[in-house]
PDB file of C-alpha atoms and ligand atoms in Angstrom:
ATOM      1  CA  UNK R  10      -9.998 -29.600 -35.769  1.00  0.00           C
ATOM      2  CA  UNK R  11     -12.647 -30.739 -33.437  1.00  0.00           C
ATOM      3  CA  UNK R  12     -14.164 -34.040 -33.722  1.00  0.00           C
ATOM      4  CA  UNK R  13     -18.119 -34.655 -33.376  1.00  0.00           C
ATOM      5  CA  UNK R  14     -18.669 -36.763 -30.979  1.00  0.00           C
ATOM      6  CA  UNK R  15     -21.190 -39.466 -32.684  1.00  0.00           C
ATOM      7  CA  UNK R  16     -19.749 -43.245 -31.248  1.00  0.00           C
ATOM      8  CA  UNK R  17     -20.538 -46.492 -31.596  1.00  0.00           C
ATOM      9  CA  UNK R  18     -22.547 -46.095 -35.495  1.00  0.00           C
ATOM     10  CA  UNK R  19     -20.602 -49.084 -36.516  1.00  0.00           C
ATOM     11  CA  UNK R  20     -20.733 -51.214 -33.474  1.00  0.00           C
ATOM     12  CA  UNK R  21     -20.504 -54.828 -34.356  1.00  0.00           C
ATOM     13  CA  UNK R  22     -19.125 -54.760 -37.731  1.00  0.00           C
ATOM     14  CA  UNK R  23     -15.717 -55.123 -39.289  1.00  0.00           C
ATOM     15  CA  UNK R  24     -13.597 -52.707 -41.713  1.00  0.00           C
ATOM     16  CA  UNK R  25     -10.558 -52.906 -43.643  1.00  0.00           C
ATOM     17  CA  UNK R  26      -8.896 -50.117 -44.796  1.00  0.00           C
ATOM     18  CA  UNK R  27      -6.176 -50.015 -47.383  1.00  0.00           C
ATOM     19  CA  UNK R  28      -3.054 -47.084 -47.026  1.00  0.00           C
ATOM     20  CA  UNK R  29      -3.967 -47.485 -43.321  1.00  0.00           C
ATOM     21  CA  UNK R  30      -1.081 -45.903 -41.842  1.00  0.00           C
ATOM     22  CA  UNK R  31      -0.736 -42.697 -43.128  1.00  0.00           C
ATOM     23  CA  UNK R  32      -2.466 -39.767 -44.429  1.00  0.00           C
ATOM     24  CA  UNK R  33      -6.288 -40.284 -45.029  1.00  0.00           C
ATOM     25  CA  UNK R  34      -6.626 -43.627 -44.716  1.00  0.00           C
ATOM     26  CA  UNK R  35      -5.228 -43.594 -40.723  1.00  0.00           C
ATOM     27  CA  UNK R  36      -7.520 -41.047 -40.086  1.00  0.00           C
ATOM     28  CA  UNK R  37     -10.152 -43.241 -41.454  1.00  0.00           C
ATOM     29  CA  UNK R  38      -9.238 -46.063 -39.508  1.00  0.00           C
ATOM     30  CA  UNK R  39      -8.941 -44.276 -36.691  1.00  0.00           C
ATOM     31  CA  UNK R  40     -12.560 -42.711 -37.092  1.00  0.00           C
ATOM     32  CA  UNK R  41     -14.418 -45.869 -37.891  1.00  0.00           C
ATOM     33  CA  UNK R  42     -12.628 -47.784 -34.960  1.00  0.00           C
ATOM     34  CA  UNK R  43     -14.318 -44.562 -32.994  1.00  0.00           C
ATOM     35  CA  UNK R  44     -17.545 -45.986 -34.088  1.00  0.00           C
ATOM     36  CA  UNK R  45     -16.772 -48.923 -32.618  1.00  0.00           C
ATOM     37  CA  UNK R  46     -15.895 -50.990 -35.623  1.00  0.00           C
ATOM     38  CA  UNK R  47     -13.125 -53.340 -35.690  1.00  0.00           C
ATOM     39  CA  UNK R  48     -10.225 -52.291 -37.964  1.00  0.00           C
ATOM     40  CA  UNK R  49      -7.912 -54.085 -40.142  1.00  0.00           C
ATOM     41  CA  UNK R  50      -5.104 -51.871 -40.917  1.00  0.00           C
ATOM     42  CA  UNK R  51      -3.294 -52.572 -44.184  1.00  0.00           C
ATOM     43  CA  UNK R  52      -0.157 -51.119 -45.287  1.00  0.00           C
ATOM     44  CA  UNK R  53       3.213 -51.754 -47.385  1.00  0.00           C
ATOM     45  CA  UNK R  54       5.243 -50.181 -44.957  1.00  0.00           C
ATOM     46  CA  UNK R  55       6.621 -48.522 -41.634  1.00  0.00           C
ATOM     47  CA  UNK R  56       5.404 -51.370 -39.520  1.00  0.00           C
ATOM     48  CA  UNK R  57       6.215 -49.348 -36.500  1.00  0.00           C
ATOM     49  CA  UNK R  58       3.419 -46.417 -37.439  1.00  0.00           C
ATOM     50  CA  UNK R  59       0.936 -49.466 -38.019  1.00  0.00           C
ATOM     51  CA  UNK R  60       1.905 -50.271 -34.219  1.00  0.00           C
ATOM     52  CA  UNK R  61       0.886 -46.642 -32.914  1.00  0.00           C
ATOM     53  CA  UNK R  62      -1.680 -46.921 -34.369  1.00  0.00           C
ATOM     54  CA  UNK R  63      -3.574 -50.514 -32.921  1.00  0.00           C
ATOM     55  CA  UNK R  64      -2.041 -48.993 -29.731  1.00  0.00           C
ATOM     56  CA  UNK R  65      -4.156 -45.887 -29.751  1.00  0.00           C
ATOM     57  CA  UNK R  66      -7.511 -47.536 -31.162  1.00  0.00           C
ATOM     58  CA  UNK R  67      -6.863 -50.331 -28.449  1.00  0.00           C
ATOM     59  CA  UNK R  68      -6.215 -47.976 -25.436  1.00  0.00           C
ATOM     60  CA  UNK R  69      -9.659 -46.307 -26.490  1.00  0.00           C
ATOM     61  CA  UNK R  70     -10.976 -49.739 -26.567  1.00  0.00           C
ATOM     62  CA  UNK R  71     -11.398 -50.869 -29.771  1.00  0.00           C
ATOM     63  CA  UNK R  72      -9.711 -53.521 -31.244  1.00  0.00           C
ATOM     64  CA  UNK R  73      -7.199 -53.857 -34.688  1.00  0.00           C
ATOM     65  CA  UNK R  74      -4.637 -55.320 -36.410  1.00  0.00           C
ATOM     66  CA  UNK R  75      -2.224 -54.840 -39.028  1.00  0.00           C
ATOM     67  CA  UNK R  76      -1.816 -56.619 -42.319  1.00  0.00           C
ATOM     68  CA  UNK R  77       1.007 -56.093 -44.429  1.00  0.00           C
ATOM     69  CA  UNK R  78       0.053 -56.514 -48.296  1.00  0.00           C
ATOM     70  CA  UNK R  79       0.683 -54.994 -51.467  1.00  0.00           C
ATOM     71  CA  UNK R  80      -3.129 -54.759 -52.863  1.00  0.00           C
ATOM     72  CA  UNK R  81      -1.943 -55.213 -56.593  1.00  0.00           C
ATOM     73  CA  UNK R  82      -0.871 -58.411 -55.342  1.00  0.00           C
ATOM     74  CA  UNK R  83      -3.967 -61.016 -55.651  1.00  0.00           C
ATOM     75  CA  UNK R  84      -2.205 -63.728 -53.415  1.00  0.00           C
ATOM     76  CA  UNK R  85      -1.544 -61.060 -50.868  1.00  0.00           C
ATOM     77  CA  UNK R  86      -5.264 -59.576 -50.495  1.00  0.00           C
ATOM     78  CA  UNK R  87      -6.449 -63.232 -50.397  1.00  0.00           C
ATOM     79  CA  UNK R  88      -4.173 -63.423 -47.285  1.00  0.00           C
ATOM     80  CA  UNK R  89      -5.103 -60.454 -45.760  1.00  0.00           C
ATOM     81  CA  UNK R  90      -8.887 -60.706 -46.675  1.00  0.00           C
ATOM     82  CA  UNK R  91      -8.516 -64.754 -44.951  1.00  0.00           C
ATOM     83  CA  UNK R  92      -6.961 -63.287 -41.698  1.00  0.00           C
ATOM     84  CA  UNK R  93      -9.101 -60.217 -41.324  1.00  0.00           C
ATOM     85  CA  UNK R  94     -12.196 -62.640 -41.614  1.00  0.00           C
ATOM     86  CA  UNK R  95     -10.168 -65.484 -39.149  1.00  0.00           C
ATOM     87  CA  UNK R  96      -9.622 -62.681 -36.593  1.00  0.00           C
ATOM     88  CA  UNK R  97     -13.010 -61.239 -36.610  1.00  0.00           C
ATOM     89  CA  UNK R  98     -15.607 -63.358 -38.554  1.00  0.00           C
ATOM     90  CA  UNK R  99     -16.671 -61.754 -41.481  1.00  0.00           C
ATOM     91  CA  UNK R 100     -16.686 -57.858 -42.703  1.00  0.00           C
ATOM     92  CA  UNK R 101     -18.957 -55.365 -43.557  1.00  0.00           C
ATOM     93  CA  UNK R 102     -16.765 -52.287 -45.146  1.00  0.00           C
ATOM     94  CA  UNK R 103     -13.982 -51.934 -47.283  1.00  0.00           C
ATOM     95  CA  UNK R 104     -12.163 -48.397 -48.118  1.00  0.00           C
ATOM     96  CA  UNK R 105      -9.693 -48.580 -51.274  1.00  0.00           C
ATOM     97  CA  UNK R 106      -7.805 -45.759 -49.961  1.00  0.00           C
ATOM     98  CA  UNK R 107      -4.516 -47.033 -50.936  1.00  0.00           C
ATOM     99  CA  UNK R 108      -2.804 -44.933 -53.619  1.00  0.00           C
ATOM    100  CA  UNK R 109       0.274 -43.297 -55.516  1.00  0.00           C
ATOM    101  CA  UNK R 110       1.246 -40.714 -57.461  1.00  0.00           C
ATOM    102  CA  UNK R 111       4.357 -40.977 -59.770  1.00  0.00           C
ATOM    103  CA  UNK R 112       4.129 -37.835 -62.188  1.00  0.00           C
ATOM    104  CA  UNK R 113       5.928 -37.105 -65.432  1.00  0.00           C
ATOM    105  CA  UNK R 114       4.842 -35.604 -68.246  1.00  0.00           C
ATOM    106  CA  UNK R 115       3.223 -38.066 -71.032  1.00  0.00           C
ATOM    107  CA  UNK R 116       6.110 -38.174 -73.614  1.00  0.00           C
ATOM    108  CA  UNK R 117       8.396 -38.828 -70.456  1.00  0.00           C
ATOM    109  CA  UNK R 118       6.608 -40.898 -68.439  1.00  0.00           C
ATOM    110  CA  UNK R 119       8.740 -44.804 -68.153  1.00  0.00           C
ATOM    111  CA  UNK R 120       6.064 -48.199 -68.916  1.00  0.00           C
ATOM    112  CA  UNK R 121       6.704 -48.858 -65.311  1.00  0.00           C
ATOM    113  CA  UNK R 122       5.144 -44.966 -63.823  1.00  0.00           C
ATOM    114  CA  UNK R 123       2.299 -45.582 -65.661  1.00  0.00           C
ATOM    115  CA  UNK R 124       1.856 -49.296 -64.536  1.00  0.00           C
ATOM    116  CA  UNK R 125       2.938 -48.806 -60.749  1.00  0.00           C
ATOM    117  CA  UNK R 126       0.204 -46.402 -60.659  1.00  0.00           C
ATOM    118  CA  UNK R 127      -2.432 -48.165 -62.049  1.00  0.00           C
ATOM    119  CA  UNK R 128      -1.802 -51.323 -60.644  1.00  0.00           C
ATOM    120  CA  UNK R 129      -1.923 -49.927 -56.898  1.00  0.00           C
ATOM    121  CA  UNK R 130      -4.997 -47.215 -57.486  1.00  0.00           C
ATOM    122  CA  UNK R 131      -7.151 -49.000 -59.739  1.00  0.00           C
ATOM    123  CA  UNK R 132      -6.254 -52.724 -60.139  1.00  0.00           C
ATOM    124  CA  UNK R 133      -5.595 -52.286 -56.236  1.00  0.00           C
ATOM    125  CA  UNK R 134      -9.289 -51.570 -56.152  1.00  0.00           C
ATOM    126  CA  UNK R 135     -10.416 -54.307 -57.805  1.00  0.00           C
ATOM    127  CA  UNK R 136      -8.614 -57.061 -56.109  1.00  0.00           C
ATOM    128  CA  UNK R 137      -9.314 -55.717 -53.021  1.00  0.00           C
ATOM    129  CA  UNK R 138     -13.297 -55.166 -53.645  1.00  0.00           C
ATOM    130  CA  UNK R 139     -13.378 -58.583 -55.153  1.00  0.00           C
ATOM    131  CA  UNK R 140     -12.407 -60.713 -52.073  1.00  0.00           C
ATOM    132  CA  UNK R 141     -14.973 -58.416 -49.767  1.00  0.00           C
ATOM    133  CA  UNK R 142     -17.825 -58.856 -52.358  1.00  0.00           C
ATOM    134  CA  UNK R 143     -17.377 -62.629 -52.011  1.00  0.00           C
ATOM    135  CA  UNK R 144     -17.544 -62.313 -48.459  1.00  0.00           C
ATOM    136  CA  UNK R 145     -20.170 -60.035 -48.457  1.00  0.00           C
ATOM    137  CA  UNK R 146     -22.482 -62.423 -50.709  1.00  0.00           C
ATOM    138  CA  UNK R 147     -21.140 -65.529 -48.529  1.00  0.00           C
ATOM    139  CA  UNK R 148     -22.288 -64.161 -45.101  1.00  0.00           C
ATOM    140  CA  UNK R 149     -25.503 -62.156 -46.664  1.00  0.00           C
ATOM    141  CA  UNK R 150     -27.397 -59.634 -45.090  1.00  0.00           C
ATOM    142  CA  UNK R 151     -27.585 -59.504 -40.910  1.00  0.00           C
ATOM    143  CA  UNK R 152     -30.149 -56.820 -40.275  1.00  0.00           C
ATOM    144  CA  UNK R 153     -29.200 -56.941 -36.767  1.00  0.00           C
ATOM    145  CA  UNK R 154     -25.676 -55.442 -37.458  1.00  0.00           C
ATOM    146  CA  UNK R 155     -26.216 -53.297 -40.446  1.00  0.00           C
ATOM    147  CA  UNK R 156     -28.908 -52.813 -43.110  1.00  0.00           C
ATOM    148  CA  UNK R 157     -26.514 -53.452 -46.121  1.00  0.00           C
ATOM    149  CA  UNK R 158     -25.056 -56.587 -46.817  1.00  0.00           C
ATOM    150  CA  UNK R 159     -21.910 -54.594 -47.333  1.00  0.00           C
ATOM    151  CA  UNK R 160     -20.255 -51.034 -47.915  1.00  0.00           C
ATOM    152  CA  UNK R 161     -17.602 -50.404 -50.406  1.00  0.00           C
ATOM    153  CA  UNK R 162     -16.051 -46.663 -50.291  1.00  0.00           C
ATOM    154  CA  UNK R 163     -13.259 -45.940 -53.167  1.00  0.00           C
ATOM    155  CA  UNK R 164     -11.125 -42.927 -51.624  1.00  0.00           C
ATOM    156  CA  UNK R 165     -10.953 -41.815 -55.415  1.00  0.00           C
ATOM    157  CA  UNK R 166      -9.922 -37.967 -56.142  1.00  0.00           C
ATOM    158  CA  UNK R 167     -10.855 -34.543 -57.632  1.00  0.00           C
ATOM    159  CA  UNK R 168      -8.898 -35.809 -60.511  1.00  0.00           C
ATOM    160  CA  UNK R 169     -11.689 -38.618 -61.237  1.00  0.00           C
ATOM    161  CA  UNK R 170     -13.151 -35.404 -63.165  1.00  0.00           C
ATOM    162  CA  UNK R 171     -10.326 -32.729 -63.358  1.00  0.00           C
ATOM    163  CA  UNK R 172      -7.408 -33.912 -65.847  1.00  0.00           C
ATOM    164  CA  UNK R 173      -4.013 -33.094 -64.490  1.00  0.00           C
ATOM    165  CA  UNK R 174      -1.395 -32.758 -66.531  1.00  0.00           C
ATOM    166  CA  UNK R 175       1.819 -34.423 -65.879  1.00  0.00           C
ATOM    167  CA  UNK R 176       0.068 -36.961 -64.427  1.00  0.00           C
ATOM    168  CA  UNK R 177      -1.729 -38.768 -66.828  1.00  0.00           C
ATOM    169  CA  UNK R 178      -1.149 -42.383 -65.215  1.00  0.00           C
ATOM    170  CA  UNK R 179      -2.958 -41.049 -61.260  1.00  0.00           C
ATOM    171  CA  UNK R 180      -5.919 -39.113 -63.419  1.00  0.00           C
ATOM    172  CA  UNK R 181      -6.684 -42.623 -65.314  1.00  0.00           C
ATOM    173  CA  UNK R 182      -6.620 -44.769 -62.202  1.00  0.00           C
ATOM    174  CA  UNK R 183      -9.230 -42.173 -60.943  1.00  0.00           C
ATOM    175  CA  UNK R 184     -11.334 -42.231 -63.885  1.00  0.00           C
ATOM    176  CA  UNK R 185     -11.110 -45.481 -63.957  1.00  0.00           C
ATOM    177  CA  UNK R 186     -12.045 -45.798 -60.211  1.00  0.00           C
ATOM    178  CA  UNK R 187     -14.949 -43.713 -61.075  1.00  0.00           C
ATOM    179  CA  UNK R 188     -16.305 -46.321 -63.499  1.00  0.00           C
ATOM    180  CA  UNK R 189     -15.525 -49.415 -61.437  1.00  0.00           C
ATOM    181  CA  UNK R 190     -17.401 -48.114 -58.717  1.00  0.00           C
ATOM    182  CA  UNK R 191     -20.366 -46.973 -60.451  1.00  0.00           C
ATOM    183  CA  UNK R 192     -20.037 -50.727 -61.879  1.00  0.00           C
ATOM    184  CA  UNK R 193     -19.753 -52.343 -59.041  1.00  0.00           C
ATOM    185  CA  UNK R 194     -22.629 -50.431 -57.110  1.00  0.00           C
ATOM    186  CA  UNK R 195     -24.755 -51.623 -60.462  1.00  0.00           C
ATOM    187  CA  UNK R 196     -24.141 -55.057 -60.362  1.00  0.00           C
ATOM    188  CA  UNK R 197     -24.454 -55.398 -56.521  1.00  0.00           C
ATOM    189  CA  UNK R 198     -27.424 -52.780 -54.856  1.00  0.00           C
ATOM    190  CA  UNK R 199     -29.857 -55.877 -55.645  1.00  0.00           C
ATOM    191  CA  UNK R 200     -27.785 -57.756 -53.105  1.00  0.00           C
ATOM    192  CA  UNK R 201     -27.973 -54.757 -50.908  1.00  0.00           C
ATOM    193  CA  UNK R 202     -24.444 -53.773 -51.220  1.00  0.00           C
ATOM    194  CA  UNK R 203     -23.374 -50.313 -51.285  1.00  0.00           C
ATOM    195  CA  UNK R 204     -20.295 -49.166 -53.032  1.00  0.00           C
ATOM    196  CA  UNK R 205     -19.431 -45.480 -53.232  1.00  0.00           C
ATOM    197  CA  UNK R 206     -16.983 -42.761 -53.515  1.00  0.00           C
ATOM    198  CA  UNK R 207     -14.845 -40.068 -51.592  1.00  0.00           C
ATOM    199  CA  UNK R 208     -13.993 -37.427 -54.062  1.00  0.00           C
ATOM    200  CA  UNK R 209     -10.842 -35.584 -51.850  1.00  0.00           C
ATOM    201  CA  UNK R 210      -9.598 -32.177 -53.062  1.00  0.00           C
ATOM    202  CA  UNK R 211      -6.050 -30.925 -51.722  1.00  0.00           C
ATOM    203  CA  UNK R 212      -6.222 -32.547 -48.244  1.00  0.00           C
ATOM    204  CA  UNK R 213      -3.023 -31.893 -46.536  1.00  0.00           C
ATOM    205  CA  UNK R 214      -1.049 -35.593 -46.486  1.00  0.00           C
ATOM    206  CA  UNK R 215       2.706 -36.374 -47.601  1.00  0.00           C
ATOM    207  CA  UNK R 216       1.643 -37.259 -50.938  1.00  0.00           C
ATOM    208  CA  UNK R 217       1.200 -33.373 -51.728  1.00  0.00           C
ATOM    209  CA  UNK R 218       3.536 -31.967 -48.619  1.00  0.00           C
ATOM    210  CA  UNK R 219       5.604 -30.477 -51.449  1.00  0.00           C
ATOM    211  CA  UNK R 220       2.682 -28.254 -52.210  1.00  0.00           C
ATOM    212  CA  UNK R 221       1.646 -27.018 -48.596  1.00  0.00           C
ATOM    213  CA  UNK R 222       4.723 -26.555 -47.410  1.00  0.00           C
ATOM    214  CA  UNK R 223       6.402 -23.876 -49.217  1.00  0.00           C
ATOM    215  CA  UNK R 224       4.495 -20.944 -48.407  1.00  0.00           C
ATOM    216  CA  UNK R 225       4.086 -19.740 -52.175  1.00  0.00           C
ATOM    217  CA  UNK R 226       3.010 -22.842 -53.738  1.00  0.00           C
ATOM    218  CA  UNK R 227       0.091 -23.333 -50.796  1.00  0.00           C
ATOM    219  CA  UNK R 228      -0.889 -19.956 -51.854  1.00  0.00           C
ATOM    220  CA  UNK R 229      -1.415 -21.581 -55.480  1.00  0.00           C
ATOM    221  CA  UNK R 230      -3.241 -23.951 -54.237  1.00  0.00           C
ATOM    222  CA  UNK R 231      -5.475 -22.088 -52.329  1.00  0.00           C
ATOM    223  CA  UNK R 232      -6.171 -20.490 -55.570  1.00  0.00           C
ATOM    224  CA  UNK R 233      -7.818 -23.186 -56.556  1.00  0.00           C
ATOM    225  CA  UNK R 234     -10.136 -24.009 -53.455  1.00  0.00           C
ATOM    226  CA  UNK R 235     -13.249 -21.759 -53.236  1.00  0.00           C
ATOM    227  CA  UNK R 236     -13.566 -22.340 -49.619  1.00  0.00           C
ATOM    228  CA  UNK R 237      -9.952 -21.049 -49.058  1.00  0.00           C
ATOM    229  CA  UNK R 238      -8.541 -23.800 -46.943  1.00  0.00           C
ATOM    230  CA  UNK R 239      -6.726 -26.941 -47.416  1.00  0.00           C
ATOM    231  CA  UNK R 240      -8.640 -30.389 -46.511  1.00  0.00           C
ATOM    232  CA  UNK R 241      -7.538 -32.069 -43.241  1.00  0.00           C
ATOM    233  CA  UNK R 242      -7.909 -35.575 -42.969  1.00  0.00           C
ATOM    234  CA  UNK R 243     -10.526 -34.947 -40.534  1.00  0.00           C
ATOM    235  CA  UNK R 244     -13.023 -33.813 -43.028  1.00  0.00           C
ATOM    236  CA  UNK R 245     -12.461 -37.015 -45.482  1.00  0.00           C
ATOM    237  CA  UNK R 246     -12.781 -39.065 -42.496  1.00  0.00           C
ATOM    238  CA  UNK R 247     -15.887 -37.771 -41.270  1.00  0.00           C
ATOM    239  CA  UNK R 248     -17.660 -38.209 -44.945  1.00  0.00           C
ATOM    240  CA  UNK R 249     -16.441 -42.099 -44.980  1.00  0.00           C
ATOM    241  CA  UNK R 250     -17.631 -42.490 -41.529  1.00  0.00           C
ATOM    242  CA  UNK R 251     -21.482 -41.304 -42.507  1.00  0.00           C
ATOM    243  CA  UNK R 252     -20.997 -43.278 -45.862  1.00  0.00           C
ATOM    244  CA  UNK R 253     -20.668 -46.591 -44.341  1.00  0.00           C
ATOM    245  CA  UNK R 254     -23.368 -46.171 -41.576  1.00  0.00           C
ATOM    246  CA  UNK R 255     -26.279 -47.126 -42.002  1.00  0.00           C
ATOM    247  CA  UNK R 256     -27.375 -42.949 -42.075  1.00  0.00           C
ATOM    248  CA  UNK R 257     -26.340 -43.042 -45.885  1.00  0.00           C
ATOM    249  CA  UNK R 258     -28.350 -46.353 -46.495  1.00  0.00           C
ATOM    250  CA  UNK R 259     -30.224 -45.048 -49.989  1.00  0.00           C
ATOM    251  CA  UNK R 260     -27.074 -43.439 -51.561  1.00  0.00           C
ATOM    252  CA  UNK R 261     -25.122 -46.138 -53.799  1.00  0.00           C
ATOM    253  CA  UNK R 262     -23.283 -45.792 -56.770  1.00  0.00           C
ATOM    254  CA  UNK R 263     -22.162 -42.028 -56.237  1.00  0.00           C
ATOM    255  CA  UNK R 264     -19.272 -39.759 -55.053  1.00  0.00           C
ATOM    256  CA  UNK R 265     -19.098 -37.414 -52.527  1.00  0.00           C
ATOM    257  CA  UNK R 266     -16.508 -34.454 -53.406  1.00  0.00           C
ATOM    258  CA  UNK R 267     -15.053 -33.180 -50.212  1.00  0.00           C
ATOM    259  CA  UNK R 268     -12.973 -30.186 -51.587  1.00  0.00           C
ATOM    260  CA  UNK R 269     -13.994 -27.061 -50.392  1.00  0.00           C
ATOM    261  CA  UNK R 270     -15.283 -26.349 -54.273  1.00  0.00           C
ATOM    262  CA  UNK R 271     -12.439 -27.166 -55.991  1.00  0.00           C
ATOM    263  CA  UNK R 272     -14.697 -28.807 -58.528  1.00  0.00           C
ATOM    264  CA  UNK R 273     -16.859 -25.796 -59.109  1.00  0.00           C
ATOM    265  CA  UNK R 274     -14.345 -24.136 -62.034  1.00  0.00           C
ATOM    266  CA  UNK R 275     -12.798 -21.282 -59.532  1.00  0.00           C
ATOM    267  CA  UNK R 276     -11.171 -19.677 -62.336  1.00  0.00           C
ATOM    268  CA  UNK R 277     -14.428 -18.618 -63.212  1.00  0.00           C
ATOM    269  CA  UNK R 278     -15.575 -16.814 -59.812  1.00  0.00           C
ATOM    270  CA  UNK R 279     -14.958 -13.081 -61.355  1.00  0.00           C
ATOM    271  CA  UNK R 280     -17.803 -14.254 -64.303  1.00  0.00           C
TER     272      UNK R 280
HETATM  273  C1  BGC H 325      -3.707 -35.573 -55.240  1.00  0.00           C
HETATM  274  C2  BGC H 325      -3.012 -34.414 -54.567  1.00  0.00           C
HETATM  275  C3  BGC H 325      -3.595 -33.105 -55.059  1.00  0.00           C
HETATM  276  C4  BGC H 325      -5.100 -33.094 -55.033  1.00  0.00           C
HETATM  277  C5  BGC H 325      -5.711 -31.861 -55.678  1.00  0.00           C
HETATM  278  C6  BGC H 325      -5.182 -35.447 -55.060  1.00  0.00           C
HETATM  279  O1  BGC H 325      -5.860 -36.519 -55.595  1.00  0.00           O
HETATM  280  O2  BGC H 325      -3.209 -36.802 -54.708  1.00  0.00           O
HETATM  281  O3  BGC H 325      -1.631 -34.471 -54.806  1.00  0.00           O
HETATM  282  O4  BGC H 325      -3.101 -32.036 -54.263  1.00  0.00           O
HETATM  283  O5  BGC H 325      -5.608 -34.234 -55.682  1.00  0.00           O
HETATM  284  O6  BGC H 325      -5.143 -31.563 -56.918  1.00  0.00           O
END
């Protein structure tokens, strides 16, 4: 997929992303770093990915580093939040793109699915947007870097609307991401901080490989996307980029689906 070639919108400021070394949240890393922010990359795991990764953003001349936490843990995003602000000062964005999917149908699903899940997509969320509010209020607004005081981006899901059965525990966390953003971005525009979300459809990542890899159930899928493609992590990428510039400065408190229209009913295309 070809990349525009807009640089340097973020110049100056400082993002951490959660889920940072795979899927969507490395390509958002990747693309803000493009813009010239500096990137904290979080992650639970595969330290050596994490490493490719600070490697590429640095040989392009950027700078990063990786924090390993578990965001459900409160200790361990007050760790990571205190480094990431020792390294570079302050920040200005946050992404909550951390999340998991443990599916089982209701009546079979354990205490422990349907906590794992929430605790790392929505309570994950919370922690996490917690520590860069206070920071955010702390340091204030610096017109000179940015024209928010802040930017909070939830990589939420289709599913914040769509229920999905046999997966009742990921399509509450996303509901319930919808609401604590829409919260959040309440309680915080008068401080000029922004908090929105990314709405992905099926974006090709490992979390749904299962899916676009056997020829017959990809053709399912693409059943259910009007624009007959599967989402790269390009396209999510390039929608967080222009939501924490300083382009999207008026738009708080909202999500922007990026699903090639899987949320406009495509069962429904024949009337
Ligand atoms: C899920 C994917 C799924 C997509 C569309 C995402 O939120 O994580 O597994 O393919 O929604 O249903």
């Amino acid at each position: 997929m070809k990349t525009p070639s807009f640089f340097n919108r973020l110049k100056g400021q400082t993002a951490l992303v959660t889920g940072a070394n795979s899927g969507i949240g490395r390509a958002i890393a990747i693309n803000l770093a493009r813009e010239g922010a500096n990137v904290v990359i979080n992650y639970i795991s595969n330290e050596e990915e994490t490493r490719k990764i600070i490697d590429g953003i640095e040989k392009s001349g950027g700078k990063a580093i990786g924090f390993k936490a578990d965001v459900s843990r409160q200790e361990e995003v007050r760790d990571m939040f205190r480094k990431a602000i020792e390294t570079f000062g302050t920040i200005h964005i946050l992404v909550n793109n951390a999340g998991i999917q443990m599916d089982a149908p209701t009546d079979e699903m354990t205490l422990e699915e349907w906590q794992k899940v929430i605790d790392v997509n929505l309570t994950g969320a919370f922690l996490c947007s917690r520590e860069a509010i206070r920071e955010f209020k702390k340091r204030g607004l610096d017109e000179q870097v940015s024209v928010s005081a802040g930017k909070i981006i939830c990589i939420s899901s289709v599913h914040e609307i769509i229920p999905w059965a046999g997966r009742a525990n990921y399509a509450a966390s996303k509901g319930g991401m919808m609401l604590l953003m829409k919260s959040m971005a309440q309680e915080l525009a008068p401080h000029k901080i922004r908090v929105n979300s990314i709405a992905p459809g099926a974006t090709r990542t490992d979390i749904n490989k299962e899916y676009w890899s056997d020829p017959e159930k990809e053709k399912e899928m693409l059943e259910k996307i009007p624009y007959n493609r599967l989402g790269e992590t390009e396209d999510i990428a390039r929608a967080a980029v222009w939501l924490t510039s300083d382009e999207s400065e008026y738009v708080t408190g909202t999500t922007l689906f990026v699903d090639g229209g899987m949320t406009l009913y495509p069962g429904f295309a024949e009337g």
